PDB file of C-alpha atoms and ligand atoms in Angstrom:
ATOM      1  CA  UNK A  17       0.028  -0.011   0.072  1.00  0.00           C
ATOM      2  CA  UNK A  18       2.685   2.524  -0.857  1.00  0.00           C
ATOM      3  CA  UNK A  19       2.732   5.305  -3.381  1.00  0.00           C
ATOM      4  CA  UNK A  20       3.663   4.812  -6.885  1.00  0.00           C
ATOM      5  CA  UNK A  21       5.154   7.492  -9.056  1.00  0.00           C
ATOM      6  CA  UNK A  22       4.164   7.670 -12.768  1.00  0.00           C
ATOM      7  CA  UNK A  23       5.114  10.377 -15.154  1.00  0.00           C
ATOM      8  CA  UNK A  24       2.606  13.215 -15.062  1.00  0.00           C
ATOM      9  CA  UNK A  25       0.552  14.264 -17.967  1.00  0.00           C
ATOM     10  CA  UNK A  26       1.173  17.937 -17.736  1.00  0.00           C
ATOM     11  CA  UNK A  27      -1.105  18.299 -20.994  1.00  0.00           C
ATOM     12  CA  UNK A  28      -4.100  17.223 -19.234  1.00  0.00           C
ATOM     13  CA  UNK A  29      -6.539  20.101 -19.832  1.00  0.00           C
ATOM     14  CA  UNK A  30      -8.537  19.275 -16.632  1.00  0.00           C
ATOM     15  CA  UNK A  31      -5.852  20.683 -14.557  1.00  0.00           C
ATOM     16  CA  UNK A  32      -6.114  23.979 -15.983  1.00  0.00           C
ATOM     17  CA  UNK A  33      -2.392  24.771 -16.258  1.00  0.00           C
ATOM     18  CA  UNK A  34      -2.020  24.142 -12.613  1.00  0.00           C
ATOM     19  CA  UNK A  35       1.450  23.047 -11.650  1.00  0.00           C
ATOM     20  CA  UNK A  36       1.442  19.325 -10.539  1.00  0.00           C
ATOM     21  CA  UNK A  37       4.362  17.833  -8.731  1.00  0.00           C
ATOM     22  CA  UNK A  38       3.578  14.329  -9.651  1.00  0.00           C
ATOM     23  CA  UNK A  39       0.867  11.724 -10.141  1.00  0.00           C
ATOM     24  CA  UNK A  40       0.718   9.568  -6.969  1.00  0.00           C
ATOM     25  CA  UNK A  41      -1.914   6.943  -7.825  1.00  0.00           C
ATOM     26  CA  UNK A  42      -2.908   6.527 -11.505  1.00  0.00           C
ATOM     27  CA  UNK A  43      -6.347   5.286 -12.760  1.00  0.00           C
ATOM     28  CA  UNK A  44      -5.281   1.517 -13.177  1.00  0.00           C
ATOM     29  CA  UNK A  45      -3.766   1.569  -9.653  1.00  0.00           C
ATOM     30  CA  UNK A  46      -6.823   3.032  -8.121  1.00  0.00           C
ATOM     31  CA  UNK A  47      -9.135   0.678  -9.924  1.00  0.00           C
ATOM     32  CA  UNK A  48      -7.178  -2.290  -8.954  1.00  0.00           C
ATOM     33  CA  UNK A  49      -7.134  -1.333  -5.084  1.00  0.00           C
ATOM     34  CA  UNK A  50     -10.969  -0.318  -5.200  1.00  0.00           C
ATOM     35  CA  UNK A  51     -11.709  -3.792  -6.526  1.00  0.00           C
ATOM     36  CA  UNK A  52      -9.606  -5.281  -3.688  1.00  0.00           C
ATOM     37  CA  UNK A  53     -11.433  -3.176  -1.097  1.00  0.00           C
ATOM     38  CA  UNK A  54     -14.749  -4.203  -2.500  1.00  0.00           C
ATOM     39  CA  UNK A  55     -13.717  -7.967  -1.984  1.00  0.00           C
ATOM     40  CA  UNK A  56     -12.519  -7.120   1.594  1.00  0.00           C
ATOM     41  CA  UNK A  57     -15.923  -5.423   2.511  1.00  0.00           C
ATOM     42  CA  UNK A  58     -17.978  -8.237   0.903  1.00  0.00           C
ATOM     43  CA  UNK A  59     -16.171 -10.612   3.025  1.00  0.00           C
ATOM     44  CA  UNK A  60     -16.332  -8.496   6.154  1.00  0.00           C
ATOM     45  CA  UNK A  61     -20.141  -8.455   6.291  1.00  0.00           C
ATOM     46  CA  UNK A  62     -21.540 -12.013   5.998  1.00  0.00           C
ATOM     47  CA  UNK A  63     -24.848 -10.824   7.335  1.00  0.00           C
ATOM     48  CA  UNK A  64     -27.308  -7.833   8.300  1.00  0.00           C
ATOM     49  CA  UNK A  65     -27.986  -4.655   6.790  1.00  0.00           C
ATOM     50  CA  UNK A  66     -25.047  -2.693   5.344  1.00  0.00           C
ATOM     51  CA  UNK A  67     -25.567   1.067   4.916  1.00  0.00           C
ATOM     52  CA  UNK A  68     -22.589   2.653   3.119  1.00  0.00           C
ATOM     53  CA  UNK A  69     -22.529   6.276   4.117  1.00  0.00           C
ATOM     54  CA  UNK A  70     -20.371   8.545   1.933  1.00  0.00           C
ATOM     55  CA  UNK A  71     -18.824  11.832   3.338  1.00  0.00           C
ATOM     56  CA  UNK A  72     -19.553  14.418   0.708  1.00  0.00           C
ATOM     57  CA  UNK A  73     -18.096  15.879  -1.509  1.00  0.00           C
ATOM     58  CA  UNK A  74     -14.822  14.346  -1.431  1.00  0.00           C
ATOM     59  CA  UNK A  75     -15.873  10.584  -1.509  1.00  0.00           C
ATOM     60  CA  UNK A  76     -18.326  10.698  -4.341  1.00  0.00           C
ATOM     61  CA  UNK A  77     -16.094   9.110  -6.953  1.00  0.00           C
ATOM     62  CA  UNK A  78     -14.582   6.682  -4.539  1.00  0.00           C
ATOM     63  CA  UNK A  79     -18.038   5.729  -3.107  1.00  0.00           C
ATOM     64  CA  UNK A  80     -19.301   5.318  -6.582  1.00  0.00           C
ATOM     65  CA  UNK A  81     -16.696   2.860  -7.808  1.00  0.00           C
ATOM     66  CA  UNK A  82     -16.443   1.188  -4.644  1.00  0.00           C
ATOM     67  CA  UNK A  83     -20.166   0.028  -4.016  1.00  0.00           C
ATOM     68  CA  UNK A  84     -20.066  -1.589  -7.397  1.00  0.00           C
ATOM     69  CA  UNK A  85     -17.348  -3.832  -6.202  1.00  0.00           C
ATOM     70  CA  UNK A  86     -19.064  -4.992  -3.128  1.00  0.00           C
ATOM     71  CA  UNK A  87     -21.085  -8.232  -3.843  1.00  0.00           C
ATOM     72  CA  UNK A  88     -23.809  -8.282  -1.195  1.00  0.00           C
ATOM     73  CA  UNK A  89     -26.959  -6.162  -0.655  1.00  0.00           C
ATOM     74  CA  UNK A  90     -26.303  -2.538   0.624  1.00  0.00           C
ATOM     75  CA  UNK A  91     -27.815   0.787   0.815  1.00  0.00           C
ATOM     76  CA  UNK A  92     -26.095   4.121   0.005  1.00  0.00           C
ATOM     77  CA  UNK A  93     -26.506   7.501   1.929  1.00  0.00           C
ATOM     78  CA  UNK A  94     -24.483  10.558   2.212  1.00  0.00           C
ATOM     79  CA  UNK A  95     -23.470  13.220   4.836  1.00  0.00           C
ATOM     80  CA  UNK A  96     -21.576  16.352   4.502  1.00  0.00           C
ATOM     81  CA  UNK A  97     -18.897  17.803   6.727  1.00  0.00           C
ATOM     82  CA  UNK A  98     -16.383  20.397   5.972  1.00  0.00           C
ATOM     83  CA  UNK A  99     -13.391  21.744   7.772  1.00  0.00           C
ATOM     84  CA  UNK A 100     -11.067  23.066   5.093  1.00  0.00           C
ATOM     85  CA  UNK A 101     -13.249  25.874   3.170  1.00  0.00           C
ATOM     86  CA  UNK A 102     -10.852  27.164   0.529  1.00  0.00           C
ATOM     87  CA  UNK A 103      -7.546  26.655   2.326  1.00  0.00           C
ATOM     88  CA  UNK A 104      -5.000  23.854   2.149  1.00  0.00           C
ATOM     89  CA  UNK A 105      -4.747  23.416   5.650  1.00  0.00           C
ATOM     90  CA  UNK A 106      -7.343  22.168   8.156  1.00  0.00           C
ATOM     91  CA  UNK A 107      -9.220  24.725  10.191  1.00  0.00           C
ATOM     92  CA  UNK A 108     -10.187  22.182  12.994  1.00  0.00           C
ATOM     93  CA  UNK A 109     -13.659  23.331  12.879  1.00  0.00           C
ATOM     94  CA  UNK A 110     -16.171  20.505  11.458  1.00  0.00           C
ATOM     95  CA  UNK A 111     -19.486  21.373  10.245  1.00  0.00           C
ATOM     96  CA  UNK A 112     -22.086  18.865   9.623  1.00  0.00           C
ATOM     97  CA  UNK A 113     -24.389  20.051   7.213  1.00  0.00           C
ATOM     98  CA  UNK A 114     -26.635  17.235   6.455  1.00  0.00           C
ATOM     99  CA  UNK A 115     -27.893  14.279   8.341  1.00  0.00           C
ATOM    100  CA  UNK A 116     -28.811  11.109   6.615  1.00  0.00           C
ATOM    101  CA  UNK A 117     -32.572  10.315   6.476  1.00  0.00           C
ATOM    102  CA  UNK A 118     -31.920   6.645   6.670  1.00  0.00           C
ATOM    103  CA  UNK A 119     -32.271   5.181  10.150  1.00  0.00           C
ATOM    104  CA  UNK A 120     -28.781   3.849  11.459  1.00  0.00           C
ATOM    105  CA  UNK A 121     -30.053   1.806  14.514  1.00  0.00           C
ATOM    106  CA  UNK A 122     -29.252  -1.678  14.251  1.00  0.00           C
ATOM    107  CA  UNK A 123     -27.213  -1.400  10.706  1.00  0.00           C
ATOM    108  CA  UNK A 124     -23.843  -1.929   9.945  1.00  0.00           C
ATOM    109  CA  UNK A 125     -22.642   1.451   8.968  1.00  0.00           C
ATOM    110  CA  UNK A 126     -19.550   1.908   6.761  1.00  0.00           C
ATOM    111  CA  UNK A 127     -18.471   5.626   6.683  1.00  0.00           C
ATOM    112  CA  UNK A 128     -16.592   6.319   3.529  1.00  0.00           C
ATOM    113  CA  UNK A 129     -14.055   9.137   3.559  1.00  0.00           C
ATOM    114  CA  UNK A 130     -11.805  10.586   0.909  1.00  0.00           C
ATOM    115  CA  UNK A 131      -8.729  11.325   2.909  1.00  0.00           C
ATOM    116  CA  UNK A 132      -7.757  11.411   6.532  1.00  0.00           C
ATOM    117  CA  UNK A 133      -5.555  14.339   7.585  1.00  0.00           C
ATOM    118  CA  UNK A 134      -5.688  15.642  11.135  1.00  0.00           C
ATOM    119  CA  UNK A 135      -8.415  12.911  11.906  1.00  0.00           C
ATOM    120  CA  UNK A 136     -10.758  15.698  13.402  1.00  0.00           C
ATOM    121  CA  UNK A 137     -13.625  15.221  10.767  1.00  0.00           C
ATOM    122  CA  UNK A 138     -13.690  11.384  11.458  1.00  0.00           C
ATOM    123  CA  UNK A 139     -13.504  11.761  15.278  1.00  0.00           C
ATOM    124  CA  UNK A 140     -16.367  14.130  15.396  1.00  0.00           C
ATOM    125  CA  UNK A 141     -18.553  12.100  12.936  1.00  0.00           C
ATOM    126  CA  UNK A 142     -18.003   8.763  14.490  1.00  0.00           C
ATOM    127  CA  UNK A 143     -19.127  10.304  17.905  1.00  0.00           C
ATOM    128  CA  UNK A 144     -22.266  11.573  16.092  1.00  0.00           C
ATOM    129  CA  UNK A 145     -22.891   8.236  14.365  1.00  0.00           C
ATOM    130  CA  UNK A 146     -22.214   5.755  17.390  1.00  0.00           C
ATOM    131  CA  UNK A 147     -24.874   7.865  19.237  1.00  0.00           C
ATOM    132  CA  UNK A 148     -27.363   6.619  16.590  1.00  0.00           C
ATOM    133  CA  UNK A 149     -26.702   2.934  17.909  1.00  0.00           C
ATOM    134  CA  UNK A 150     -25.784   1.217  14.811  1.00  0.00           C
ATOM    135  CA  UNK A 151     -24.831  -2.503  14.887  1.00  0.00           C
ATOM    136  CA  UNK A 152     -21.501  -1.824  13.906  1.00  0.00           C
ATOM    137  CA  UNK A 153     -19.604   1.414  12.783  1.00  0.00           C
ATOM    138  CA  UNK A 154     -16.545   0.994  10.575  1.00  0.00           C
ATOM    139  CA  UNK A 155     -14.246   3.614   8.442  1.00  0.00           C
ATOM    140  CA  UNK A 156     -13.158   3.079   4.887  1.00  0.00           C
ATOM    141  CA  UNK A 157     -10.703   5.659   3.649  1.00  0.00           C
ATOM    142  CA  UNK A 158      -9.360   6.147   0.110  1.00  0.00           C
ATOM    143  CA  UNK A 159      -6.253   7.670   1.664  1.00  0.00           C
ATOM    144  CA  UNK A 160      -4.509   8.225   4.981  1.00  0.00           C
ATOM    145  CA  UNK A 161      -1.735  10.653   5.427  1.00  0.00           C
ATOM    146  CA  UNK A 162      -0.795   8.562   8.657  1.00  0.00           C
ATOM    147  CA  UNK A 163       0.246  11.753  10.415  1.00  0.00           C
ATOM    148  CA  UNK A 164       0.824  11.903  14.072  1.00  0.00           C
ATOM    149  CA  UNK A 165      -2.912  12.915  13.929  1.00  0.00           C
ATOM    150  CA  UNK A 166      -5.685  13.058  16.269  1.00  0.00           C
ATOM    151  CA  UNK A 167      -7.557  10.079  14.936  1.00  0.00           C
ATOM    152  CA  UNK A 168      -9.120   7.976  17.741  1.00  0.00           C
ATOM    153  CA  UNK A 169     -10.465   5.173  15.479  1.00  0.00           C
ATOM    154  CA  UNK A 170      -9.169   2.439  13.365  1.00  0.00           C
ATOM    155  CA  UNK A 171      -9.251   2.708   9.610  1.00  0.00           C
ATOM    156  CA  UNK A 172     -10.761  -0.729   8.903  1.00  0.00           C
ATOM    157  CA  UNK A 173     -10.453  -0.479   5.178  1.00  0.00           C
ATOM    158  CA  UNK A 174      -7.861   1.549   3.652  1.00  0.00           C
ATOM    159  CA  UNK A 175      -7.007   2.357   0.083  1.00  0.00           C
ATOM    160  CA  UNK A 176      -3.637   3.680   0.125  1.00  0.00           C
ATOM    161  CA  UNK A 177      -1.063   5.418   2.438  1.00  0.00           C
ATOM    162  CA  UNK A 178      -0.418   9.022   1.308  1.00  0.00           C
ATOM    163  CA  UNK A 179       2.625  11.291   1.606  1.00  0.00           C
ATOM    164  CA  UNK A 180       1.914  14.337   3.515  1.00  0.00           C
ATOM    165  CA  UNK A 181       1.427  16.616   0.585  1.00  0.00           C
ATOM    166  CA  UNK A 182      -1.833  18.410  -0.821  1.00  0.00           C
ATOM    167  CA  UNK A 183      -3.425  16.059  -3.310  1.00  0.00           C
ATOM    168  CA  UNK A 184      -6.435  16.269  -5.711  1.00  0.00           C
ATOM    169  CA  UNK A 185      -8.284  14.431  -7.912  1.00  0.00           C
ATOM    170  CA  UNK A 186     -10.621  11.256  -7.939  1.00  0.00           C
ATOM    171  CA  UNK A 187     -13.002  13.346  -5.847  1.00  0.00           C
ATOM    172  CA  UNK A 188     -10.416  15.408  -3.947  1.00  0.00           C
ATOM    173  CA  UNK A 189     -10.587  19.173  -4.367  1.00  0.00           C
ATOM    174  CA  UNK A 190      -8.676  22.364  -3.946  1.00  0.00           C
ATOM    175  CA  UNK A 191     -11.300  25.271  -3.583  1.00  0.00           C
ATOM    176  CA  UNK A 192     -13.667  23.010  -5.434  1.00  0.00           C
ATOM    177  CA  UNK A 193     -11.541  22.377  -8.373  1.00  0.00           C
ATOM    178  CA  UNK A 194      -9.817  19.157  -9.920  1.00  0.00           C
ATOM    179  CA  UNK A 195     -12.480  16.622  -8.362  1.00  0.00           C
ATOM    180  CA  UNK A 196     -13.157  15.388 -11.828  1.00  0.00           C
ATOM    181  CA  UNK A 197      -9.359  14.503 -12.356  1.00  0.00           C
ATOM    182  CA  UNK A 198      -9.510  10.669 -12.864  1.00  0.00           C
ATOM    183  CA  UNK A 199      -6.177  10.107 -11.053  1.00  0.00           C
ATOM    184  CA  UNK A 200      -4.555  11.480  -7.802  1.00  0.00           C
ATOM    185  CA  UNK A 201      -1.834  14.067  -8.034  1.00  0.00           C
ATOM    186  CA  UNK A 202       0.061  16.254  -5.728  1.00  0.00           C
ATOM    187  CA  UNK A 203      -0.161  20.019  -6.319  1.00  0.00           C
ATOM    188  CA  UNK A 204       2.954  22.076  -6.294  1.00  0.00           C
TER     189      UNK A 204
HETATM  190  P1  LIG B 304      -9.034  16.115   8.683  1.00  0.00           P
HETATM  191  O1  LIG B 304     -10.426  16.492   9.492  1.00  0.00           O
HETATM  192  O2  LIG B 304      -8.104  16.992   8.950  1.00  0.00           O
HETATM  193  O3  LIG B 304      -8.768  14.664   8.833  1.00  0.00           O
HETATM  194  O4  LIG B 304      -9.503  16.343   7.260  1.00  0.00           O
HETATM  195  C1  LIG B 304     -10.101  15.620   6.435  1.00  0.00           C
HETATM  196  C2  LIG B 304     -10.727  16.344   5.270  1.00  0.00           C
HETATM  197  O5  LIG B 304      -9.771  17.402   4.725  1.00  0.00           O
HETATM  198  C3  LIG B 304     -10.950  15.408   4.033  1.00  0.00           C
HETATM  199  O6  LIG B 304     -12.193  15.068   3.994  1.00  0.00           O
HETATM  200  C4  LIG B 304     -10.623  16.377   2.877  1.00  0.00           C
HETATM  201  O7  LIG B 304     -11.933  16.924   2.220  1.00  0.00           O
HETATM  202  C5  LIG B 304      -9.893  17.336   3.441  1.00  0.00           C
HETATM  203  N1  LIG B 304      -8.209  17.158   2.993  1.00  0.00           N
HETATM  204  C6  LIG B 304      -7.513  16.714   3.769  1.00  0.00           C
HETATM  205  N2  LIG B 304      -6.155  16.615   3.083  1.00  0.00           N
HETATM  206  C7  LIG B 304      -6.565  17.018   1.762  1.00  0.00           C
HETATM  207  C8  LIG B 304      -5.764  17.014   0.652  1.00  0.00           C
HETATM  208  O8  LIG B 304      -4.431  16.627   0.520  1.00  0.00           O
HETATM  209  N3  LIG B 304      -6.450  17.303  -0.573  1.00  0.00           N
HETATM  210  C9  LIG B 304      -7.754  17.615  -0.617  1.00  0.00           C
HETATM  211  N4  LIG B 304      -8.576  17.544   0.385  1.00  0.00           N
HETATM  212  C10 LIG B 304      -7.865  17.187   1.710  1.00  0.00           C
HETATM  213 MG1  LIG B 305     -12.330  19.263   0.434  1.00  0.00          MG
END
């Protein structure tokens, strides 16, 4: 689960001329790992209701690819929490903008996050979700910067470890841009 470096396509018009340091995870590498995660998740939930809860907006592409690789019944819902605004450093304040309408009680909840940085977003959400008495509550994150962060929970399903750089693409943004870039790059 380490990073692979491949040559960046500086000509990609999706990046709008933005200086890219390097591609960290290309499309094939991501697809392969997402398929593996789907298999892991399928095997981890032999029974019971599974609700895959995507944290918007960053998880939207990852989640849509991931759920198609899970071979068991499931439901999908979304929540919104923001901590960054337009900055590239975490403000530490987490705002929960939307609550899932679906009942969580008695269900297996899989919270899907794009990237874990300070861990504050996940800490706050896990507290809020645990209070709804789910049967189980686990985290699936595409990327983890594995900092000496404040995360108080285990990431049960992890895509890749990510270097401590600001990354965009595959759902991740900078000031709402670059979410549609189909691979993950580090910005200069
Ligand atoms: P945390 O609360 O510090 O763990 O921040 C997590 C949230 O910050 C993620 O859901 C992302 O939306 C955002 N974030 C953290 N690092 C990056 C990054 O490198 N690129 C884009 N967004 C990031
Ligand atoms: Mg963001």
